[in-house]
Coordinates of C-alpha atoms and ligand atoms in Angstrom, one line a residue:
M233 CA -31.4 -5.0 13.1
E234 CA -29.7 -1.7 14.1
P235 CA -30.2 1.3 11.9
A236 CA -27.2 3.2 10.6
R237 CA -27.0 5.4 7.6
V238 CA -23.4 4.8 6.5
V239 CA -21.6 1.6 7.3
I240 CA -17.9 1.5 6.7
V241 CA -16.3 -1.9 6.8
G242 CA -12.6 -1.9 7.5
A243 CA -11.1 0.5 10.1
G244 CA -7.8 1.1 8.4
L245 CA -6.5 4.2 6.5
A246 CA -9.2 4.3 3.8
G247 CA -12.1 3.5 6.2
L248 CA -11.1 6.2 8.7
R249 CA -10.4 8.8 6.0
T250 CA -13.9 8.1 4.5
A251 CA -15.5 8.7 7.9
E252 CA -13.5 11.9 8.4
R253 CA -14.2 13.2 5.0
L254 CA -18.0 12.5 5.3
R255 CA -18.0 14.7 8.4
R256 CA -16.0 17.4 6.7
E257 CA -18.4 17.3 3.8
G258 CA -21.2 18.0 6.3
Y259 CA -22.7 14.5 6.7
D260 CA -24.5 14.5 10.0
G261 CA -26.1 11.1 10.0
A262 CA -25.0 8.0 11.8
V263 CA -21.7 6.4 10.7
T264 CA -20.7 2.9 11.8
L265 CA -17.0 2.0 11.4
V266 CA -16.3 -1.7 11.8
G267 CA -12.7 -3.0 12.1
A268 CA -11.5 -6.6 12.6
E269 CA -8.3 -5.6 14.4
E270 CA -8.3 -4.8 18.2
H271 CA -6.5 -1.6 17.6
L272 CA -7.8 1.9 16.8
P273 CA -7.0 2.7 13.1
Y274 CA -3.2 2.9 12.7
D275 CA -0.7 3.7 10.0
R276 CA 1.1 0.8 8.2
P277 CA 4.1 2.4 6.5
P278 CA 6.1 2.7 9.8
L279 CA 5.7 -1.1 10.3
S280 CA 8.3 -1.9 7.6
K281 CA 10.5 1.2 8.5
A282 CA 11.2 2.8 11.9
L283 CA 9.2 0.3 14.0
L284 CA 11.1 -2.6 12.5
V285 CA 14.5 -1.0 12.9
D286 CA 14.1 0.3 16.5
P287 CA 13.9 -2.5 19.0
G288 CA 12.5 -0.2 21.7
P289 CA 9.0 -0.3 23.1
V290 CA 6.2 0.7 20.7
A291 CA 2.5 1.4 20.4
P292 CA 0.5 1.3 17.2
P293 CA 1.2 4.5 15.2
L294 CA -2.4 5.8 15.4
L295 CA -3.9 7.6 12.4
R296 CA -5.9 9.7 14.8
A297 CA -5.4 10.2 18.5
A298 CA -7.8 8.3 20.8
D299 CA -9.1 11.5 22.3
R300 CA -10.1 12.9 18.9
Y301 CA -12.7 10.3 18.0
A302 CA -15.5 12.0 20.0
E303 CA -15.6 14.9 17.5
L304 CA -16.3 12.4 14.7
D305 CA -19.3 11.0 16.5
L306 CA -18.7 7.5 15.2
D307 CA -20.3 4.2 16.1
L308 CA -16.8 2.6 16.2
R309 CA -16.6 -1.1 16.6
V310 CA -13.1 -2.5 16.7
G311 CA -12.3 -6.2 17.2
V312 CA -15.4 -7.0 15.2
R313 CA -15.3 -8.6 11.7
A314 CA -17.9 -8.2 9.0
T315 CA -18.8 -11.8 8.0
A316 CA -21.4 -11.2 5.2
L317 CA -22.9 -8.5 3.0
D318 CA -26.3 -8.5 1.3
A319 CA -25.5 -5.9 -1.3
D320 CA -29.2 -5.3 -2.4
R321 CA -30.4 -4.7 1.1
R322 CA -27.1 -3.2 2.2
T323 CA -27.0 -5.2 5.4
V324 CA -23.8 -6.2 7.0
A325 CA -23.6 -9.2 9.4
L326 CA -20.9 -8.9 12.1
S327 CA -18.9 -11.5 14.0
D328 CA -20.5 -10.5 17.3
G329 CA -24.0 -11.4 16.0
A330 CA -25.1 -7.9 15.2
V331 CA -26.5 -6.9 11.8
V332 CA -26.2 -3.3 10.6
Q333 CA -28.0 -1.7 7.7
G334 CA -26.8 1.3 5.8
E335 CA -28.3 3.6 3.2
H336 CA -24.7 3.4 2.0
V337 CA -22.0 0.8 2.6
V338 CA -18.4 1.5 2.1
I339 CA -16.0 -1.4 1.8
A340 CA -12.5 -0.7 3.0
T341 CA -11.1 -4.1 4.0
G342 CA -7.7 -3.8 2.4
L343 CA -5.5 -6.8 1.8
V344 CA -4.3 -9.9 3.6
A345 CA -0.7 -10.9 3.2
R346 CA -0.2 -13.8 0.8
D347 CA 1.5 -16.9 2.1
V348 CA 3.9 -19.0 0.1
P349 CA 2.2 -22.5 -0.2
G350 CA 3.6 -24.8 2.5
W351 CA 5.3 -22.1 4.5
A352 CA 2.4 -20.8 6.7
G353 CA 2.8 -21.8 10.3
V354 CA 6.5 -22.9 9.9
P355 CA 8.3 -21.4 13.0
G356 CA 10.6 -18.7 11.9
V357 CA 8.6 -17.8 8.8
H358 CA 6.8 -14.4 8.9
T359 CA 4.6 -12.1 6.8
L360 CA 4.0 -8.4 7.5
R361 CA 0.7 -6.6 7.1
T362 CA -0.5 -5.7 10.6
Y363 CA 0.9 -4.1 13.7
D364 CA 0.8 -7.5 15.4
D365 CA 2.8 -9.0 12.5
C366 CA 5.3 -6.2 13.0
L367 CA 5.7 -7.0 16.8
A368 CA 6.2 -10.7 16.0
L369 CA 8.8 -10.0 13.3
R370 CA 10.6 -7.5 15.6
D371 CA 10.8 -10.1 18.4
A372 CA 12.0 -12.8 15.9
A373 CA 14.7 -10.4 14.6
E374 CA 15.9 -9.9 18.1
D375 CA 17.1 -13.5 18.3
A376 CA 17.9 -14.1 14.7
A377 CA 21.3 -13.8 12.9
H378 CA 20.4 -14.4 9.3
A379 CA 17.2 -13.3 7.5
T380 CA 15.9 -14.3 4.1
V381 CA 13.4 -12.0 2.5
V382 CA 11.4 -13.5 -0.3
G383 CA 10.0 -10.9 -2.5
A384 CA 11.8 -7.7 -3.4
G385 CA 8.8 -5.4 -4.0
V386 CA 8.3 -2.2 -2.0
L387 CA 7.6 -4.1 1.2
G388 CA 10.2 -6.9 0.9
S389 CA 12.9 -4.4 -0.1
E390 CA 12.1 -2.2 2.9
I391 CA 12.0 -5.2 5.3
A392 CA 15.4 -6.3 3.9
G393 CA 16.8 -2.8 4.5
A394 CA 15.4 -2.6 8.0
L395 CA 16.7 -6.0 9.1
R396 CA 20.1 -5.2 7.6
T397 CA 20.1 -1.9 9.5
R398 CA 19.5 -3.9 12.7
G399 CA 22.6 -5.9 11.9
L400 CA 21.3 -9.1 10.6
E401 CA 22.8 -10.9 7.6
V402 CA 20.2 -10.6 4.8
D403 CA 19.5 -12.5 1.6
L404 CA 16.9 -10.9 -0.7
V405 CA 15.3 -13.1 -3.3
D406 CA 13.0 -12.2 -6.2
P407 CA 12.1 -13.9 -9.5
L408 CA 12.1 -10.5 -11.3
P409 CA 15.3 -9.0 -12.6
Q410 CA 15.4 -6.0 -10.1
P411 CA 13.9 -5.0 -6.8
L412 CA 10.7 -2.8 -7.1
H413 CA 10.6 -4.0 -10.8
R414 CA 6.8 -3.8 -11.0
V415 CA 6.6 -0.2 -9.7
V416 CA 9.8 1.5 -11.1
G417 CA 11.0 -0.8 -13.9
E418 CA 14.5 -1.9 -14.8
E419 CA 16.7 1.2 -14.5
V420 CA 15.5 2.6 -11.1
G421 CA 15.2 -1.0 -9.9
A422 CA 18.9 -1.5 -10.7
F423 CA 19.6 1.6 -8.6
V424 CA 17.7 0.1 -5.6
A425 CA 19.5 -3.2 -6.1
A426 CA 22.9 -1.4 -5.9
L427 CA 21.8 0.4 -2.7
H428 CA 21.1 -3.0 -1.1
R429 CA 24.4 -4.5 -2.2
E430 CA 26.3 -1.4 -0.9
H431 CA 24.6 -2.1 2.5
G432 CA 25.7 -5.7 2.4
V433 CA 22.5 -7.4 1.4
R434 CA 23.0 -10.4 -0.9
T435 CA 20.5 -10.1 -3.7
H436 CA 19.3 -13.1 -5.7
L437 CA 17.4 -11.7 -8.6
G438 CA 15.7 -13.7 -11.3
A439 CA 15.7 -16.5 -8.7
T440 CA 13.1 -18.4 -6.7
V441 CA 13.4 -20.2 -3.4
A442 CA 12.9 -23.9 -4.2
G443 CA 12.6 -25.0 -0.6
L444 CA 13.1 -24.3 3.1
E445 CA 14.8 -26.8 5.5
Q446 CA 13.6 -27.2 9.0
D447 CA 15.4 -28.5 12.1
A448 CA 14.2 -31.3 14.3
A449 CA 11.9 -28.9 16.2
G450 CA 10.4 -27.7 12.9
R451 CA 12.1 -24.3 12.9
V452 CA 13.4 -22.9 9.6
R453 CA 17.1 -23.6 9.2
A454 CA 18.1 -23.1 5.6
A455 CA 16.9 -21.9 2.2
T456 CA 17.8 -23.3 -1.2
L457 CA 17.3 -21.6 -4.6
D458 CA 16.1 -23.2 -7.8
D459 CA 19.8 -23.2 -9.0
G460 CA 20.9 -25.1 -5.9
T461 CA 22.4 -22.2 -4.0
R462 CA 21.9 -22.9 -0.3
W463 CA 22.4 -20.9 2.9
E464 CA 21.5 -21.2 6.5
T465 CA 18.9 -18.9 7.8
D466 CA 16.9 -18.6 11.0
L467 CA 14.3 -16.0 9.9
V468 CA 12.3 -15.9 6.7
V469 CA 10.0 -13.2 5.6
A470 CA 7.5 -13.9 2.8
A471 CA 6.8 -10.6 1.2
V472 CA 5.0 -11.9 -1.9
G473 CA 2.2 -9.4 -2.0
G474 CA -1.3 -9.3 -0.6
T475 CA -4.8 -10.5 -1.8
P476 CA -7.9 -8.3 -1.4
D477 CA -9.8 -9.2 1.8
V478 CA -13.1 -10.1 0.0
A479 CA -13.8 -13.6 1.3
W480 CA -16.6 -12.2 3.4
L481 CA -18.3 -10.9 0.2
R482 CA -18.6 -14.4 -1.3
D483 CA -22.4 -14.4 -1.3
S484 CA -23.0 -10.7 -1.4
G485 CA -24.0 -10.5 -5.1
L486 CA -21.4 -7.9 -5.6
A487 CA -19.0 -7.9 -8.6
V488 CA -15.6 -9.0 -7.2
A489 CA -12.5 -9.8 -9.3
D490 CA -9.1 -9.1 -7.7
G491 CA -10.9 -6.7 -5.4
V492 CA -14.3 -5.0 -5.4
V493 CA -15.0 -3.8 -8.9
V494 CA -15.8 -0.1 -8.8
D495 CA -16.4 2.5 -11.5
A496 CA -14.5 5.8 -11.9
D497 CA -16.7 7.3 -9.1
G498 CA -15.7 4.6 -6.7
A499 CA -19.2 3.0 -6.9
A500 CA -19.5 -0.9 -6.7
S501 CA -21.9 -2.9 -8.8
A502 CA -24.9 -2.5 -6.3
A503 CA -26.6 0.8 -5.6
G504 CA -25.3 2.5 -2.5
V505 CA -22.2 0.3 -2.2
W506 CA -18.7 1.7 -2.6
A507 CA -15.1 0.6 -2.2
V508 CA -12.0 2.5 -1.2
G509 CA -8.3 1.8 -0.5
D510 CA -6.3 -1.3 -1.4
V511 CA -9.4 -3.5 -1.9
A512 CA -10.9 -1.3 -4.7
S513 CA -10.4 -2.3 -8.3
L514 CA -10.6 0.8 -10.4
P515 CA -10.7 1.3 -14.2
G516 CA -7.0 1.8 -15.2
P517 CA -5.9 5.0 -16.9
R518 CA -4.4 3.0 -19.8
G519 CA -7.2 0.4 -20.0
G520 CA -7.8 -2.7 -17.9
R521 CA -8.3 -2.5 -14.2
L522 CA -6.0 -1.7 -11.3
R523 CA -5.8 -1.8 -7.6
L524 CA -3.5 0.8 -6.0
E525 CA -1.7 -0.3 -2.9
H526 CA -0.5 3.2 -2.1
W527 CA -1.0 5.1 1.1
T528 CA -1.8 8.5 -0.6
S529 CA -4.1 6.9 -3.1
A530 CA -6.2 5.2 -0.3
G531 CA -6.9 8.7 1.1
D532 CA -7.5 10.2 -2.3
L533 CA -10.1 7.6 -3.2
A534 CA -11.8 7.9 0.2
A535 CA -12.2 11.6 -0.5
T536 CA -13.7 10.9 -3.9
V537 CA -16.2 8.4 -2.5
A538 CA -17.2 10.6 0.4
R539 CA -17.8 13.4 -2.0
N540 CA -19.8 11.2 -4.4
L541 CA -21.8 9.6 -1.6
M542 CA -22.8 13.1 -0.4
A543 CA -23.6 14.1 -4.1
D544 CA -26.0 11.1 -4.2
L545 CA -27.6 12.2 -1.0
R546 CA -28.0 15.7 -2.2
G547 CA -29.1 14.7 -5.8
A548 CA -26.0 16.5 -7.1
P549 CA -23.7 15.1 -10.0
R550 CA -20.8 12.8 -9.0
R551 CA -17.2 13.6 -10.0
A552 CA -15.0 10.8 -11.3
H553 CA -11.8 10.0 -9.4
A554 CA -8.9 11.8 -11.1
E555 CA -6.0 11.8 -8.7
V556 CA -2.6 10.9 -10.1
P557 CA -1.3 7.8 -8.1
Y558 CA 1.6 8.5 -5.8
L559 CA 3.9 6.1 -4.0
W560 CA 7.0 6.6 -1.9
T561 CA 9.3 4.0 -0.4
D562 CA 12.2 4.5 2.0
Q563 CA 15.2 2.4 1.0
Y564 CA 17.8 3.0 3.7
D565 CA 18.2 6.8 3.7
T566 CA 16.9 7.2 0.2
K567 CA 13.3 8.0 -0.5
V568 CA 12.2 6.8 -3.9
Q569 CA 9.0 8.5 -5.1
V570 CA 6.7 7.6 -8.0
L571 CA 4.0 9.7 -9.6
G572 CA 1.7 7.8 -12.0
L573 CA 2.0 4.2 -12.9
P574 CA 5.1 3.1 -14.9
R575 CA 4.6 0.1 -17.1
A576 CA 7.2 -2.5 -17.9
D577 CA 7.2 -1.6 -21.6
D578 CA 7.6 2.2 -21.1
D579 CA 10.8 3.8 -22.0
A580 CA 12.6 5.1 -18.9
V581 CA 14.3 8.5 -19.8
L582 CA 16.6 10.2 -17.3
L583 CA 15.5 13.8 -17.1
A584 CA 17.9 15.2 -14.4
G585 CA 20.5 14.1 -11.9
S586 CA 22.2 10.8 -11.9
F587 CA 21.8 7.4 -10.3
A588 CA 25.4 7.6 -9.0
E589 CA 24.5 10.6 -6.9
A590 CA 21.2 9.1 -5.7
T591 CA 19.5 12.2 -7.0
F592 CA 17.6 11.8 -10.2
L593 CA 14.3 12.2 -12.0
V594 CA 13.2 9.6 -14.6
A595 CA 10.2 9.9 -17.0
Y596 CA 8.3 6.8 -18.2
V597 CA 7.4 7.4 -21.8
D598 CA 4.8 5.5 -23.9
D599 CA 4.3 6.6 -27.5
G600 CA 6.2 9.8 -26.9
R601 CA 4.0 10.8 -23.9
V602 CA 5.0 11.0 -20.2
R603 CA 2.9 8.5 -18.2
A604 CA 4.8 8.5 -15.0
V605 CA 7.8 10.0 -13.2
A606 CA 10.1 8.5 -10.5
G607 CA 12.9 10.0 -8.6
A608 CA 15.1 10.2 -5.6
G609 CA 16.4 13.3 -3.8
M610 CA 14.3 15.6 -5.9
P611 CA 10.9 15.7 -4.2
G612 CA 10.0 19.3 -5.3
P613 CA 10.7 18.7 -9.0
L614 CA 8.9 15.4 -8.9
M615 CA 5.8 16.9 -7.5
R616 CA 5.9 19.7 -10.1
C617 CA 5.6 17.0 -12.8
R618 CA 2.1 16.1 -11.6
A619 CA 0.2 18.1 -14.2
A620 CA 2.4 16.7 -17.0
V621 CA 1.7 13.1 -15.8
A622 CA -2.0 13.8 -15.4
G623 CA -2.2 15.2 -18.9
A624 CA 0.2 12.6 -20.4
V625 CA 2.1 15.5 -22.1
P626 CA 4.7 14.8 -24.9
L627 CA 8.2 14.3 -23.5
D628 CA 9.5 17.4 -25.4
E629 CA 6.9 19.5 -23.6
L630 CA 8.1 18.3 -20.2
R631 CA 11.7 19.0 -21.2
T632 CA 10.7 22.5 -22.2
L633 CA 8.9 23.1 -18.9
A634 CA 11.9 21.6 -17.1
P635 CA 10.3 21.5 -13.6
W636 CA 13.6 20.2 -12.2
E637 CA 15.4 23.4 -12.9
R638 CA 15.4 25.9 -10.0
R639 CA 12.4 28.1 -10.3
K640 CA 13.3 31.6 -11.4
V641 CA 12.5 34.3 -8.8
S642 CA 10.9 37.2 -10.6
A643 CA 12.3 40.6 -9.9
Ligands
LIG43 C1 4.1 -2.7 6.1 C2 3.5 -1.7 5.1 C3 4.3 -0.6 4.7 C4 3.8 0.2 3.7 N1 4.5 1.3 3.3 C5 4.0 2.1 2.3 C6 4.8 3.2 1.8 O1 6.0 3.4 2.2 N2 4.3 4.0 0.9 C7 3.0 3.8 0.4 O2 2.6 4.6 -0.5 N3 2.2 2.8 0.9 C8 2.7 1.9 1.8 N4 1.9 0.9 2.3 C9 0.6 0.7 1.7 C10 -0.5 1.5 2.5 O3 -0.2 1.4 3.9 C11 -1.8 0.9 2.1 O4 -2.1 1.3 0.8 C12 -2.9 1.4 3.0 O5 -2.8 0.9 4.4 C13 -4.3 0.9 2.5 O6 -5.3 1.3 3.4 P1 -6.6 0.4 3.4 O7 -7.5 1.1 4.5 O8 -7.2 0.2 2.1 O9 -6.2 -1.0 4.0 P2 -5.7 -1.4 5.4 O10 -4.8 -0.4 6.0 O11 -5.2 -2.8 5.3 O12 -7.0 -1.5 6.3 C14 -8.0 -2.5 6.1 C15 -8.6 -2.8 7.5 O13 -9.8 -3.6 7.3 C16 -9.8 -4.6 8.2 N5 -10.7 -5.7 7.8 C17 -10.4 -6.6 6.8 N6 -11.5 -7.4 6.6 C18 -12.4 -7.0 7.5 C19 -13.8 -7.4 7.8 N7 -14.3 -8.4 7.1 N8 -14.5 -6.8 8.8 C20 -13.9 -5.7 9.4 N9 -12.7 -5.3 9.2 C21 -11.9 -5.9 8.2 C22 -8.4 -5.0 8.4 O14 -8.2 -5.7 9.6 C23 -7.7 -3.7 8.3 O15 -7.5 -3.2 9.6 C24 2.5 0.0 3.2 C25 1.7 -1.1 3.6 C26 2.3 -2.0 4.6 C27 1.4 -3.2 5.0

């Protein structure tokens, strides 16, 4: 057994940010950061954007330069997977045979890409979650003529755009009525669908792929929809979401249900155990639970947990996580941004601009109150809606504040 005071499992964005924040908060004990991938912590958003479009040589987009780890004084173990947790004793068993024990354990294991049943391992079928996945997809795109992207969420829509920009024919399929439907709803989703069509992507919305055909060598050759529509394709990307990487917690004694169940402080069901990033299942602002799969939110929750962990060590009160969720996605040259969490039954109200000009701000209103805002081409005004979203102010109040109007310069 090796002593370590804080053990962070998962060396991605949320794990690294937790370690950095602990040091910034003045934590001077030992920190072990364990990561299953062979790479130093790297950034995922470029994997479905610039790195996929540009066929040139690449390196992982590191979140922190290799020569800046010494100042964090970490016990960094990459290429090592945590295989089990005993939540009561806070011991973590590792794939290299070591066992580390922490006064605190922070779970930051993110997601694994979901496979479509029967498609895993079929030559020509890809998923995208890791840098290595990105390299494999880039290579496949090099030789492919026609891509089929299954799933038009944030990731699938970006992948479709990137492959189209590389010059491939692209078919984009989703059972929902619009791309990005879960994150921006019908109206903004329709705007994104139009962008794809303008760029020559064939969209099949409200549709599912009934089956793939393979050639004699087993390679994917064609896709058929449930309505019988068929096309030839030599590359398929299954972008159907991810599942929390929690298999290793099976016998931990921890409450796990679509992620690690945490309270508003980021604390899991056992004392001294926390979760951050995509794997954390938080109490939702409108009831229920939610997991945020957003870059900014991963860092925000890491900051909350580091602060609360330090508060526990110092015997100080904790502070509940209160950041407004924020997401961006790049669809071709258009950045779509979302503050808060729109729900399918919210009313989408155009506040400013127009979809035709690709410059707009939309409020998501529930019972007269603003719950979220989405926009394109208006980053400043969107960010100035943060307090309104956090406070769920009445729509009229937001209209009166009109943060989308140019700010008056006082004389
Ligand atoms: C291709 C792509 C594009 C994205 N683009 C955007 C975007 O445009 N905007 C946006 O807001 N968000 C985007 N996101 C989401 C954002 O990147 C994630 O929210 C963020 O990476 C979550 O960080 P995380 O640390 O929780 O998980 P991850 O980054 O997945 O890190 C988890 C790490 O834990 C490791 N791990 C898992 N199990 C174990 C184990 N048992 N032992 C040790 N290590 C383990 C994994 O190997 C992984 O390295 C994108 C995500 C992807 C995949």
